[in-house]
PDB file of C-alpha atoms in Angstrom:
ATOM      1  CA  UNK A   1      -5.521   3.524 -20.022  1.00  0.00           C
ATOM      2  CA  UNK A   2      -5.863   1.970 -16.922  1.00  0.00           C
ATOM      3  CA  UNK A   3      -6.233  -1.778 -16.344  1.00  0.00           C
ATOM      4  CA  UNK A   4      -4.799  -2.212 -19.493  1.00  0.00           C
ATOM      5  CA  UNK A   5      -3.474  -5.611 -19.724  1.00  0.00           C
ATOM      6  CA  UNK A   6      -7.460  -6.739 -18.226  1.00  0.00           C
ATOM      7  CA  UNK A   7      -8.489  -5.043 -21.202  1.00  0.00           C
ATOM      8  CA  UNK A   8      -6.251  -7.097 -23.608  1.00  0.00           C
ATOM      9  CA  UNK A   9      -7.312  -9.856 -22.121  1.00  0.00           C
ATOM     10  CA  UNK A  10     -11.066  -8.558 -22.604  1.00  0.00           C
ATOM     11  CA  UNK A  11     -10.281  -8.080 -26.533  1.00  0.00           C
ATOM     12  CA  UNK A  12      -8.732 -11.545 -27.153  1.00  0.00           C
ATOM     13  CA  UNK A  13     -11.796 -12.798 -25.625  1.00  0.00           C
ATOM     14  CA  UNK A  14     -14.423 -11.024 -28.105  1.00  0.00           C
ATOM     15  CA  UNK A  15     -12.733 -13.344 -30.615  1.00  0.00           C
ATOM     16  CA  UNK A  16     -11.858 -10.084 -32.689  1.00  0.00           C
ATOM     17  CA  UNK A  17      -8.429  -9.485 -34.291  1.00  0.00           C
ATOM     18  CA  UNK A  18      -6.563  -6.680 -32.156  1.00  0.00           C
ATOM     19  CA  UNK A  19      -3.623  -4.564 -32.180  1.00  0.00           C
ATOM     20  CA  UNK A  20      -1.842  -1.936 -29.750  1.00  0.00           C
ATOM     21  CA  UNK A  21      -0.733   1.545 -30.078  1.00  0.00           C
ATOM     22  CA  UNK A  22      -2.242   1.321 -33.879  1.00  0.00           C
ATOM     23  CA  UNK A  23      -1.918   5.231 -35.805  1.00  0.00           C
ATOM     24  CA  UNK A  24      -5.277   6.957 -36.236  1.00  0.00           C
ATOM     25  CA  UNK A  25      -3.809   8.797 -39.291  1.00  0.00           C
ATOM     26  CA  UNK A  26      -3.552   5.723 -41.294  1.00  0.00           C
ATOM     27  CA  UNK A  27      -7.681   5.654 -41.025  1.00  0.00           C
ATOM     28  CA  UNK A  28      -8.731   9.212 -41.362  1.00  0.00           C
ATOM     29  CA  UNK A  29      -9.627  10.574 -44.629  1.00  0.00           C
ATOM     30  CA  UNK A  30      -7.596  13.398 -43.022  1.00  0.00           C
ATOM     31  CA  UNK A  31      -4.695  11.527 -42.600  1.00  0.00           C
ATOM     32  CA  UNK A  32      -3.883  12.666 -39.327  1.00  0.00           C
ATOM     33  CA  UNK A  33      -4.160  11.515 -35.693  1.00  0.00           C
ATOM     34  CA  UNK A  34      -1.882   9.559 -33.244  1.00  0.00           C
ATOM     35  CA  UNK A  35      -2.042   6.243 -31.572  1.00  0.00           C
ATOM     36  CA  UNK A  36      -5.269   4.437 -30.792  1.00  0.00           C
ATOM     37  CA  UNK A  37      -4.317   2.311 -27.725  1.00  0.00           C
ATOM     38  CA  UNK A  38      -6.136  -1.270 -28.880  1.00  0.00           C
ATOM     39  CA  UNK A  39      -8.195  -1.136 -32.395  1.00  0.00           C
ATOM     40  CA  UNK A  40     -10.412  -3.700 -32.617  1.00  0.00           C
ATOM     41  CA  UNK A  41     -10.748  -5.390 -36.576  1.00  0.00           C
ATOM     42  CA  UNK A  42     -14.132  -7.202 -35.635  1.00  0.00           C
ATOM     43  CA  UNK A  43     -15.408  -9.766 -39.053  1.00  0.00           C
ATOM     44  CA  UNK A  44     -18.869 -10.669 -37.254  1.00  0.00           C
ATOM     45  CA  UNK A  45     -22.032  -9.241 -35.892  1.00  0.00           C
ATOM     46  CA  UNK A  46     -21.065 -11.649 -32.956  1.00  0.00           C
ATOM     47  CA  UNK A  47     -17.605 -10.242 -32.520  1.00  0.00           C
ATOM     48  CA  UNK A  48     -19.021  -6.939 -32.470  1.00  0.00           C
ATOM     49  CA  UNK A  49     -21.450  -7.687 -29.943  1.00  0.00           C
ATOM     50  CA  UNK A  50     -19.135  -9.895 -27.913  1.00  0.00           C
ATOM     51  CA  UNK A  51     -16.458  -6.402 -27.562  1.00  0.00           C
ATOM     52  CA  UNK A  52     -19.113  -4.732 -27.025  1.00  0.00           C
ATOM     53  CA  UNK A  53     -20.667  -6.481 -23.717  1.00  0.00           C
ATOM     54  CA  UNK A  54     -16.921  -7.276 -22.496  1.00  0.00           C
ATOM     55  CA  UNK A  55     -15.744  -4.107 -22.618  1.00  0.00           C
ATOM     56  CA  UNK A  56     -18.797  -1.170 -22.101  1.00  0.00           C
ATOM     57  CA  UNK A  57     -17.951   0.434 -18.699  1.00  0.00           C
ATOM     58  CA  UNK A  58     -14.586  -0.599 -18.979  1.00  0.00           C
ATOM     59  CA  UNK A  59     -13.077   1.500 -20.860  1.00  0.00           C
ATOM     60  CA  UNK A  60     -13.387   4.323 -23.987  1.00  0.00           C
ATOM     61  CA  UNK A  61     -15.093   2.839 -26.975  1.00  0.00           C
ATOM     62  CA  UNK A  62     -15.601   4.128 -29.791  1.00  0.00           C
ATOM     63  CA  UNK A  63     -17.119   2.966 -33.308  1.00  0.00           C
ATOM     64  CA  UNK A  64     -14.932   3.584 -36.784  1.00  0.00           C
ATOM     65  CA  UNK A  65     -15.790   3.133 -39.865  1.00  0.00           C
ATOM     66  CA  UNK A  66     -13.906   4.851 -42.972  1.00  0.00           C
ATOM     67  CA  UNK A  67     -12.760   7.842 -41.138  1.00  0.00           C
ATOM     68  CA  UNK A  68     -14.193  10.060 -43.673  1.00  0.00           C
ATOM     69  CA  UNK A  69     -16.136  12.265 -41.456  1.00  0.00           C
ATOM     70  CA  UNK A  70     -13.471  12.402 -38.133  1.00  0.00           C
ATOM     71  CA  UNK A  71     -10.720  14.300 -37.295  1.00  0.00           C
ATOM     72  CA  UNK A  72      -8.559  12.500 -34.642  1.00  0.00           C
ATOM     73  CA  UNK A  73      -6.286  14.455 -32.003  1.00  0.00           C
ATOM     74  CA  UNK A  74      -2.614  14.032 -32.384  1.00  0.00           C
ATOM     75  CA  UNK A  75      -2.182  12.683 -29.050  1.00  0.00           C
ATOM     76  CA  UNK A  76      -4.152   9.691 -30.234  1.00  0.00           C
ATOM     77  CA  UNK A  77      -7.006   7.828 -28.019  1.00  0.00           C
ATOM     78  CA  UNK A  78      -6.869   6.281 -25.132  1.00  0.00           C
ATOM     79  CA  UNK A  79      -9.352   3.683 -25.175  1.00  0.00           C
ATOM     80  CA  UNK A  80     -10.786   1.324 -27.644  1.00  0.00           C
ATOM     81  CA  UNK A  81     -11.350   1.595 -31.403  1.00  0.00           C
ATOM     82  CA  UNK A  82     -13.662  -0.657 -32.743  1.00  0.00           C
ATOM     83  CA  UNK A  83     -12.732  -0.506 -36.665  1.00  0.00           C
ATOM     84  CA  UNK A  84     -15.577  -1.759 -38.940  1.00  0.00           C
ATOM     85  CA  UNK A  85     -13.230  -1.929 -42.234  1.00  0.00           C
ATOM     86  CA  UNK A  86     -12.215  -4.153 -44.832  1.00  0.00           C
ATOM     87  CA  UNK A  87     -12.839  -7.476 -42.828  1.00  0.00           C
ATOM     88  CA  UNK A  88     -16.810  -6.332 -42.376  1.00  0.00           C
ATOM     89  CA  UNK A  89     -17.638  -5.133 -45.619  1.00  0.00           C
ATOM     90  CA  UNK A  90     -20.103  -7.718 -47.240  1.00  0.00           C
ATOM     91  CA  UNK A  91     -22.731  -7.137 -49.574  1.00  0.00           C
ATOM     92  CA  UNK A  92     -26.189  -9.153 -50.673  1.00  0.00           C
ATOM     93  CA  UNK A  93     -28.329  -8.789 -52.723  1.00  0.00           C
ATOM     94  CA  UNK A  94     -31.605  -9.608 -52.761  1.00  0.00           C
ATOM     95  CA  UNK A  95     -34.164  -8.421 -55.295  1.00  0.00           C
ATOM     96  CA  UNK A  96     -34.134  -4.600 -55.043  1.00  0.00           C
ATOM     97  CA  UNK A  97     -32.730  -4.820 -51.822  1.00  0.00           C
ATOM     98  CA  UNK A  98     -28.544  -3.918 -51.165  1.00  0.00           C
ATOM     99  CA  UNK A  99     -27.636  -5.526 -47.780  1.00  0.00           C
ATOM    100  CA  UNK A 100     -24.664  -4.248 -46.937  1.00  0.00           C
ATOM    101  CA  UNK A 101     -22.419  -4.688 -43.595  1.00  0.00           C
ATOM    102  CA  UNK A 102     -21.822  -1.607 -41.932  1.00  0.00           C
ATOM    103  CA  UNK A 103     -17.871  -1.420 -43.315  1.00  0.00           C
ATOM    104  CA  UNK A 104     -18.432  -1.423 -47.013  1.00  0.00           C
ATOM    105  CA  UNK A 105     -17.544   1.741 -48.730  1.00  0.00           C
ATOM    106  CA  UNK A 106     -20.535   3.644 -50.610  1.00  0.00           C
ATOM    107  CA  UNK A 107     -18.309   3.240 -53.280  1.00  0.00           C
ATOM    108  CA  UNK A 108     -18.997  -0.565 -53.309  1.00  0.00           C
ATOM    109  CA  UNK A 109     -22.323  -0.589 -52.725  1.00  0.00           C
ATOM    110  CA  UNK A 110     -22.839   1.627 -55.897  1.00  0.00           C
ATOM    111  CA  UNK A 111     -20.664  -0.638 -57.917  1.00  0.00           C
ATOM    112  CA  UNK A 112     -22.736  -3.791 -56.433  1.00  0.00           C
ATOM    113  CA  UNK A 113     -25.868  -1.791 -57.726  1.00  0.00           C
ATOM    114  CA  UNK A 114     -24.545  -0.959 -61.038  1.00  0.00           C
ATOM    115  CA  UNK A 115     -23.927  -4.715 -61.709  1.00  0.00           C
ATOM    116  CA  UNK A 116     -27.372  -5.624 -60.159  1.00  0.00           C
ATOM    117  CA  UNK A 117     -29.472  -2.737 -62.625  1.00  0.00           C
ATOM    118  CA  UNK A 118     -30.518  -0.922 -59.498  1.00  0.00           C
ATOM    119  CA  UNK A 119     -30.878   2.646 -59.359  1.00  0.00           C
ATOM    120  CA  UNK A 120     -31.569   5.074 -56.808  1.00  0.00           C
ATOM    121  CA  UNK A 121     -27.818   5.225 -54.665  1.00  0.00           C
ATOM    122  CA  UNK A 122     -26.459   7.403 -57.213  1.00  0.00           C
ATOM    123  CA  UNK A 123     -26.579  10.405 -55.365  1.00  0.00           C
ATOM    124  CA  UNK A 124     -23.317   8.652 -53.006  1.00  0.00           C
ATOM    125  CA  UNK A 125     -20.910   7.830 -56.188  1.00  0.00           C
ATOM    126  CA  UNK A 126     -17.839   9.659 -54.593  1.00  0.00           C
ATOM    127  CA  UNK A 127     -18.373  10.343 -51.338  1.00  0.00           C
ATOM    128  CA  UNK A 128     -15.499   8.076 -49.181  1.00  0.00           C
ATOM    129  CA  UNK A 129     -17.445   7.346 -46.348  1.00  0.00           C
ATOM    130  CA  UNK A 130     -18.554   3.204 -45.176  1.00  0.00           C
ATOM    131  CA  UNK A 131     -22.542   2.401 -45.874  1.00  0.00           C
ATOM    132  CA  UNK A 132     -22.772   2.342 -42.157  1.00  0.00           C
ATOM    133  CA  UNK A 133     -21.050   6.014 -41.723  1.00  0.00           C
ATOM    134  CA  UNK A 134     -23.415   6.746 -44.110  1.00  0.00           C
ATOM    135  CA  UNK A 135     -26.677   5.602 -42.609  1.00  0.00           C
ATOM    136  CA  UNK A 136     -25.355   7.110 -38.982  1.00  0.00           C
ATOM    137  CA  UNK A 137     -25.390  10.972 -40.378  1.00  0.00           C
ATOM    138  CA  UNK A 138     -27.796  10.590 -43.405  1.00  0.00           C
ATOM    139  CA  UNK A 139     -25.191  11.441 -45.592  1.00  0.00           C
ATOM    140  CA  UNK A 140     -26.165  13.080 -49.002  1.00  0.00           C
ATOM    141  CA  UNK A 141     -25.071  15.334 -51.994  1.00  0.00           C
ATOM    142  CA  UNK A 142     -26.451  16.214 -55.481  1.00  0.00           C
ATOM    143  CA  UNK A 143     -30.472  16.310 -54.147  1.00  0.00           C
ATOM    144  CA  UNK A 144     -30.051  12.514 -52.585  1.00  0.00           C
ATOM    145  CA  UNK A 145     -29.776  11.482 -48.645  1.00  0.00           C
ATOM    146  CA  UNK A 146     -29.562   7.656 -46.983  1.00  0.00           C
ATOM    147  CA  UNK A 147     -32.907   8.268 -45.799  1.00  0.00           C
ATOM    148  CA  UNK A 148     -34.132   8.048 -49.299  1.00  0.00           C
ATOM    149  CA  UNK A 149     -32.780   4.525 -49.864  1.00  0.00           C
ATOM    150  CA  UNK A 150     -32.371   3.273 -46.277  1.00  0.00           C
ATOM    151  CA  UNK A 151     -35.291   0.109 -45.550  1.00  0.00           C
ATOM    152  CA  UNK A 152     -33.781  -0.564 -42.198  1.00  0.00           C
ATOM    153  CA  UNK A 153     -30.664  -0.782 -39.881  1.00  0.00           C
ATOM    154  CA  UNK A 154     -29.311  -3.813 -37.551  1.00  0.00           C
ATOM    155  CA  UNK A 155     -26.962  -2.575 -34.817  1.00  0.00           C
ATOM    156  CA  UNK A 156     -25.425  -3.499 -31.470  1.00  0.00           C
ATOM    157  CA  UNK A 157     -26.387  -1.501 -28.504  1.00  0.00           C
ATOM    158  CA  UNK A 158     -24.131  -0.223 -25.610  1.00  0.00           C
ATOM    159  CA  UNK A 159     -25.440  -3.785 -23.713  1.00  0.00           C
ATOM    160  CA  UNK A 160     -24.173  -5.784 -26.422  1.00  0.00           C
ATOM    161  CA  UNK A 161     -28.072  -6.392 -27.879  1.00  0.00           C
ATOM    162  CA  UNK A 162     -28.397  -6.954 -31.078  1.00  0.00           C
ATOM    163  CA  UNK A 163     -31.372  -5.002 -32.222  1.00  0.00           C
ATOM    164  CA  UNK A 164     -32.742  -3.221 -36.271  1.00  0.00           C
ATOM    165  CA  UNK A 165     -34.665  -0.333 -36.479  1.00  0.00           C
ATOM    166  CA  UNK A 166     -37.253   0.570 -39.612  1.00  0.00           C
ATOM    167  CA  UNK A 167     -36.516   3.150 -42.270  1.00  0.00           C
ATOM    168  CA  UNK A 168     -39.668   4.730 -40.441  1.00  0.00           C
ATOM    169  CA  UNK A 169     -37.705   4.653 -37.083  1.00  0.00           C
ATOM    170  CA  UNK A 170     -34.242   6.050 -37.721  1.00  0.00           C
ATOM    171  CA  UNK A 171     -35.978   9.837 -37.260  1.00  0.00           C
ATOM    172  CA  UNK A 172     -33.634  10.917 -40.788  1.00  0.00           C
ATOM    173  CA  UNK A 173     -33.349  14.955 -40.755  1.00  0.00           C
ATOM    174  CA  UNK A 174     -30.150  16.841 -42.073  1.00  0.00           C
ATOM    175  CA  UNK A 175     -27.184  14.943 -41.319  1.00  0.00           C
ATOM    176  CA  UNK A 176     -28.973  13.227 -37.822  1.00  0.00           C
ATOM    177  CA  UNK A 177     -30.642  10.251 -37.482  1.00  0.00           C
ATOM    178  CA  UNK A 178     -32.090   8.354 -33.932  1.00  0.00           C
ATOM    179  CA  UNK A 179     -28.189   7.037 -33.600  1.00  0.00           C
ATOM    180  CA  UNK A 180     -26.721  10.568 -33.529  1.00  0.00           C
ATOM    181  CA  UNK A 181     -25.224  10.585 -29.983  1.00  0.00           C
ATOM    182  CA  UNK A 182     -25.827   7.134 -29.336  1.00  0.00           C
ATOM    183  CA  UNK A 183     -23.509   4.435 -28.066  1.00  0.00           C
ATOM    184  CA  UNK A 184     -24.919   1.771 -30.850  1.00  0.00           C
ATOM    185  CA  UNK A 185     -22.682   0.184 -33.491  1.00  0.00           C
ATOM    186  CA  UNK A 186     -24.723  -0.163 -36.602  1.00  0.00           C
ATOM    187  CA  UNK A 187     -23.496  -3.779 -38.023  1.00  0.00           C
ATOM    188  CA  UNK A 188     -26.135  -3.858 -40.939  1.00  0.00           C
ATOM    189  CA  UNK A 189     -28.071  -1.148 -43.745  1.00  0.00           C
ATOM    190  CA  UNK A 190     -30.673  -2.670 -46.195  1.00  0.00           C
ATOM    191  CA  UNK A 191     -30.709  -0.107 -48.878  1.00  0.00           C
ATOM    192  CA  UNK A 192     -34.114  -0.293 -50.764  1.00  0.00           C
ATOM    193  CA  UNK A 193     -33.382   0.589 -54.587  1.00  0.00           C
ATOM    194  CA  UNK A 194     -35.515   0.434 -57.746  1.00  0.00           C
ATOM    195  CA  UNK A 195     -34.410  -1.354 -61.279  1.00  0.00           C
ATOM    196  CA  UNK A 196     -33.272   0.841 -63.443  1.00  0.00           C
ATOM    197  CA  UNK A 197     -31.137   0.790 -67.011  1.00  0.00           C
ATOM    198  CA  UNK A 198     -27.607   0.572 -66.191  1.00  0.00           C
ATOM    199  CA  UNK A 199     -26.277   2.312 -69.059  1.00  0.00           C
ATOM    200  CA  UNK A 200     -28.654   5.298 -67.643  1.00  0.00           C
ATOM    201  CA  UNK A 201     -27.400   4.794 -63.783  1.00  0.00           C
ATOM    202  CA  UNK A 202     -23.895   4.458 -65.010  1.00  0.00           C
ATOM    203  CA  UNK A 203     -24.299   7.602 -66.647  1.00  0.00           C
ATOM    204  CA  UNK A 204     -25.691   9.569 -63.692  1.00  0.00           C
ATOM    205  CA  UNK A 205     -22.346   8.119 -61.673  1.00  0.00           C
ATOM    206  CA  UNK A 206     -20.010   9.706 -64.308  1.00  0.00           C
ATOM    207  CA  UNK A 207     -21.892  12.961 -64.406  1.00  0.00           C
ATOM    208  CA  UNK A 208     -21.708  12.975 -60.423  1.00  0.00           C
ATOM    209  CA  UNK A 209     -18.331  12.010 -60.106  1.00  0.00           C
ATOM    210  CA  UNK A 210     -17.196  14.684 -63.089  1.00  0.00           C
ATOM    211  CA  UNK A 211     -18.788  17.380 -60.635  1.00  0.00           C
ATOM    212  CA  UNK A 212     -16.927  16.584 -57.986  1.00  0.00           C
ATOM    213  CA  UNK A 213     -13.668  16.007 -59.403  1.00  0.00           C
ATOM    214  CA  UNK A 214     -14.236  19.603 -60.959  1.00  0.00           C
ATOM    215  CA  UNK A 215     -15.516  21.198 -57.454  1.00  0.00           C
ATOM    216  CA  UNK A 216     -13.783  19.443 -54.625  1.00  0.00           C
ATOM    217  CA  UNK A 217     -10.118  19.527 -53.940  1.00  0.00           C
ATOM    218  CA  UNK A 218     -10.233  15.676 -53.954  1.00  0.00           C
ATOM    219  CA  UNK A 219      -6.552  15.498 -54.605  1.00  0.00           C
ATOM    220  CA  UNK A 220      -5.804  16.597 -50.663  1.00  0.00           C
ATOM    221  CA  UNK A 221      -6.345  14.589 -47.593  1.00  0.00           C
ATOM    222  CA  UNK A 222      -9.631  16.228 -46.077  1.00  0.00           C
ATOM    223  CA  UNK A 223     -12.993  15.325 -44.192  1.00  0.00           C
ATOM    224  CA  UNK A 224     -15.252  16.710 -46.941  1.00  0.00           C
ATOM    225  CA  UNK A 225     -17.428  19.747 -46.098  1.00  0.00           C
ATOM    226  CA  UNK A 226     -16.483  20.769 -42.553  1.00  0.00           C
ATOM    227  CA  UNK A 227     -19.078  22.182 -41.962  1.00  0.00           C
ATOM    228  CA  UNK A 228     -22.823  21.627 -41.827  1.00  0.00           C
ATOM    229  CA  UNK A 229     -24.948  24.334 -44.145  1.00  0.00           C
ATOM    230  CA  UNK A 230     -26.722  26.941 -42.102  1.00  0.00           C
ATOM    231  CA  UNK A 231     -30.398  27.522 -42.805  1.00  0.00           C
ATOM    232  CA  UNK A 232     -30.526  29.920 -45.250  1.00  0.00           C
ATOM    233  CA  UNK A 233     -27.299  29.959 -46.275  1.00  0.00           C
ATOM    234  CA  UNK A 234     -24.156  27.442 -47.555  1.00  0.00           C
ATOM    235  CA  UNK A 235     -21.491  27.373 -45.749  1.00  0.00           C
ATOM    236  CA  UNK A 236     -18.703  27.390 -48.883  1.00  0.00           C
ATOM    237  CA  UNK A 237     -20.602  30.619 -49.918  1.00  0.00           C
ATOM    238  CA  UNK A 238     -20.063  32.466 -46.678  1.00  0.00           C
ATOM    239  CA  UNK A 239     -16.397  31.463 -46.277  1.00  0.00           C
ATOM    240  CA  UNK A 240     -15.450  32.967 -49.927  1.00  0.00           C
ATOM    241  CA  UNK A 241     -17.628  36.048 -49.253  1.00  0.00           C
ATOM    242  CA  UNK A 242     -15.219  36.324 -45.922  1.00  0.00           C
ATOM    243  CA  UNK A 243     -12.261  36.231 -48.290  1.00  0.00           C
ATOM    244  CA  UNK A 244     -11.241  33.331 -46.605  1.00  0.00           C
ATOM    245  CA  UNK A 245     -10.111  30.838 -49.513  1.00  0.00           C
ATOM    246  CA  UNK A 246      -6.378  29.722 -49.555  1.00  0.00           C
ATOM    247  CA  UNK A 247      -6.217  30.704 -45.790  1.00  0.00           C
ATOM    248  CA  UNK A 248      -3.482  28.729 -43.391  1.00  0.00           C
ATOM    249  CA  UNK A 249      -2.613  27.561 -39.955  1.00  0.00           C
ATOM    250  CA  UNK A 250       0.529  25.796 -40.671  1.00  0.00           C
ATOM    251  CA  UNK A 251      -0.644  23.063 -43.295  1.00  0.00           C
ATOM    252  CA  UNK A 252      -4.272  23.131 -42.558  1.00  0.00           C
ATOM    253  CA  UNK A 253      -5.921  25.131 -45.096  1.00  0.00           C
ATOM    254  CA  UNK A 254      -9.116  26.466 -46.787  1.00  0.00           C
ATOM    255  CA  UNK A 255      -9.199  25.302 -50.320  1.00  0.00           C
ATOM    256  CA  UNK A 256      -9.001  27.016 -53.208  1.00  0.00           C
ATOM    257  CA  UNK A 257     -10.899  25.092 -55.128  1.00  0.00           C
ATOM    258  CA  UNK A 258     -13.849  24.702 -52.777  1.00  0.00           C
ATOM    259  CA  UNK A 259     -14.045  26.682 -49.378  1.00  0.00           C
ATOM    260  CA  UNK A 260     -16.466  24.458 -48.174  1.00  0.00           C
ATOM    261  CA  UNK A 261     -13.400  21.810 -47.669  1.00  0.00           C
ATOM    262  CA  UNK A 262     -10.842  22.672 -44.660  1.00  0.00           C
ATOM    263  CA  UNK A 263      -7.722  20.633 -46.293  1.00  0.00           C
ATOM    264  CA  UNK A 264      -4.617  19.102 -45.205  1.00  0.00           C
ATOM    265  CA  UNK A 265      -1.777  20.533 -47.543  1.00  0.00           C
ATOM    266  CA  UNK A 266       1.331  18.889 -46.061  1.00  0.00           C
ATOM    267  CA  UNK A 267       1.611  18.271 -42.599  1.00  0.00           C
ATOM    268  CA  UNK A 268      -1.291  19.341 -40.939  1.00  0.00           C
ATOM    269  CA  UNK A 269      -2.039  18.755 -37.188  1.00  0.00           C
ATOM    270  CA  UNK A 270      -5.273  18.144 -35.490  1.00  0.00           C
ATOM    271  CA  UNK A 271      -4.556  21.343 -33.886  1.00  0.00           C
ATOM    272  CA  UNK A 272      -3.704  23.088 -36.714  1.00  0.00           C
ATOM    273  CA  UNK A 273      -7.130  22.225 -38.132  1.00  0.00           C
ATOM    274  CA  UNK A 274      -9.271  22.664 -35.360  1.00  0.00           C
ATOM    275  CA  UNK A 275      -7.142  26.295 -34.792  1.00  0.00           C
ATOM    276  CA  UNK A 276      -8.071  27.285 -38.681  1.00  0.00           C
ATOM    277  CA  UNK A 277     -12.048  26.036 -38.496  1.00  0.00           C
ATOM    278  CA  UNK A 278     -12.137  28.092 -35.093  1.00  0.00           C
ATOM    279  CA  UNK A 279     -10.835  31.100 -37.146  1.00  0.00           C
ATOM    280  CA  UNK A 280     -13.188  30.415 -40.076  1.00  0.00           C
ATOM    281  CA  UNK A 281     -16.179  30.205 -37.604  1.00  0.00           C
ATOM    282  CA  UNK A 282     -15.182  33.667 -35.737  1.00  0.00           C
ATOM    283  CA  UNK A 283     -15.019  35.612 -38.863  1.00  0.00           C
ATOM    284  CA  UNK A 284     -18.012  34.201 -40.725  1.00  0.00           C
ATOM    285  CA  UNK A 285     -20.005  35.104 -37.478  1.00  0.00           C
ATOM    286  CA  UNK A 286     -18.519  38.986 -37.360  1.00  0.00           C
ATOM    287  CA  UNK A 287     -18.706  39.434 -41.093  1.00  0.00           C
ATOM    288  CA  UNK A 288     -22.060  37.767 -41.845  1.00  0.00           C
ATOM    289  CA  UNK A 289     -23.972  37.007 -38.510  1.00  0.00           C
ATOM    290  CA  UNK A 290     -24.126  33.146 -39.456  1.00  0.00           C
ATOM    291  CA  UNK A 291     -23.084  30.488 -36.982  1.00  0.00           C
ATOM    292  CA  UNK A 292     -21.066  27.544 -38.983  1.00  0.00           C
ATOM    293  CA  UNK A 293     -21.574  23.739 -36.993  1.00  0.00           C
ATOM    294  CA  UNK A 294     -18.568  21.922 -37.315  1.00  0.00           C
ATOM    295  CA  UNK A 295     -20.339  18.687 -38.891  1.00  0.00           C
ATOM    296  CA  UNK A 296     -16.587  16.658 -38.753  1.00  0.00           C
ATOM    297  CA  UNK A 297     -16.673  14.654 -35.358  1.00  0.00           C
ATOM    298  CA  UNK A 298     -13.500  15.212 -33.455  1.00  0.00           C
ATOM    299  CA  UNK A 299     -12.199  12.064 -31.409  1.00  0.00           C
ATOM    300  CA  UNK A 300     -10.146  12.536 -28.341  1.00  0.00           C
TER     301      UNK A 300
END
C-alpha cells in the first residue's frame, strides 16, 4: 500500500479502533485468506462515515461483515477493511419493527424476534451471514428472502453521506439488490415482522435448522452454496448429475453431503478453491449446457 503511514494516520482520525497486517481467515466463514493491511472495527454510524470520507480515493476499501459469503485470496488485501462485527451489532425493537445495525448476525436478530413474539424472519434461522450481509444480496432459503421483511436500509455512501433507502427502493431480485456493485456501507436494516405465537415461530426455527443440519455439511468451514441457481435448474442438482460429489483440489472439496457447498476439508487455499469451482463450472457446462455464477464474492 502506498502512503501507508498517511493512511494510519487517516484511520486514527475516523475515531475507529484499527489494527495492521490483521488475517482474513480469522473472518471468513471459509476460514481462509491472508493479511488485510489495516481493518477497521468501526462502533458508530459516525465512525463509519468519518473512514469513509477520510479515506475514499485514498486507498482500497472494502466493507465486511460476517464473511459468510467471501472468499479472500491468500495473499491477503492490500487496502482497507472496514469490519462491521461484534462492536456494531445492536438491535431495537420497536413494535413489529427489528432495527438492527448492519453487524448483527441473522442469528441474533431471530433470537431478538423470538423473545419479542414476532414472526416472519424464520426463513434466516441458520444461515451465518450479518443482517446487513443479508439485506446487501437478499439472502434467502426455505421459500423466504430479506426483501420480504426488509422496511428500509440506512447506509453510508462512497462521499461519506449518510443516506436510507425504502423497502420499495432497494430494487430486491435473486440475490441483488440497488447496493449490488455499489461502494455504500449499509450501517442500518429495519426488518418489518408480524406478531406471531412463539411456541409456533420457535417451532418453524427447529424444523429449519433440523433441515439444514441434515442437508448441509455445516460441520466444514465453507461459504454456503457457491453458486447462484440457474434458471431452470439448481445448481447442487447439476453438480451430482456431473458425478462431481467428493471431488478435490488439494483440501478444497465438493461435499458429500450437499454438492451445492464447495468445502474446506483441511487446509484449503483460496486457490485451491477457486481452481475446484473453475473445474465444477467447465464440466457442468460440457455435460449439461448450464452456466453456474459463482454467487461467493472473491476479495483481492
Amino acid at each position: 500500500m502506498e502512503n501507508r503511514a498517511d493512511i494510519i494516520r487517516l484511520c486514527g482520525q475516523s475515531g475507529c479502533e484499527y489494527r495492521e497486517n490483521e488475517p482474513l481467515k480469522n473472518y471468513t466463514s471459509f476460514r481462509v485468506g491472508g493479511p488485510a493491511a489495516i481493518m477497521l472495527f468501526p462502533k458508530s454510524t459516525e465512525e463509519i462515515a468519518a473512514a469513509i470520507r477520510l479515506l475514499h480515493g485514498k486507498c482500497r476499501l472494502f466493507v465486511m461483515g460476517k464473511g459468510s459469503n467471501l472468499l479472500a485470496a491468500d495473499q491477503g488485501f492490500d487496502g482497507v477493511i472496514l469490519l462491521l462485527g461484534q462492536d456494531f451489532s445492536g438491535i431495537a425493537v420497536e413494535g413489529e419493527i427489528l432495527i438492527c445495525e448492519a453487524g448483527a448476525t441473522m442469528a441474533k436478530a431471530c433470537q431478538a424476534a423470538l423473545e419479542n413474539s414476532l414472526a416472519g424472519l424464520e426463513f434466516s434461522w441458520g444461515i451465518p451471514g450479518s443482517v446487513g450481509g443479508g439485506a446487501y444480496m437478499n439472502a434467502g432459503a426455505y421459500g423466504g428472502e430479506y426483501k420480504d421483511v426488509v422496511a428500509w436500509c440506512e447506509h453510508v455512501d462512497e462521499n461519506g453521506k449518510i443516506g436510507r433507502f425504502s423497502g420499495e427502493e432497494l430494487e430486491y431480485r435473486y440475490r441483488h439488490s440497488v447496493y449490488s456493485g455499489k461502494h455504500y456501507c449499509i450501517t442500518k436494516v429495519a426488518l418489518k415482522l408480524q406478531k406471531g405465537d412463539p411456541a409456533a415461530i420457535r417451532a418453524k426455527m427447529d424444523d429449519l435448522l433440523g433441515r439444514r443440519k441434515a442437508k448441509q455439511p455445516l460441520e466444514y468451514p465453507s461459504a454456503g452454496s457457491t453458486f447462484k441457481r440457474p434458471e431452470g435448474a439448481y445448481a447442487a442438482a447439476l453438480i451430482e448429475q456431473c458425478g462431481l460429489k467428493g471431488f478435490r483440489v488439494g483440501d478444497a472439496m465438493v461435499s458429500e453431503k450437499h454438492s451445492g457447498f464447495l468445502i474446506n476439508a483441511g487446509n484449503a487455499t483460496c486457490e485451491e478453491i477457486l481452481e475446484l469451482a473453475a473445474h465444477v463450472q467447465k464440466v457442468v457446462k460440457e455435460q449439461t449446457g448450464f452456466t453456474l455464477e459463482r454467487e461467493v464474492q472473491l476479495l483481492r
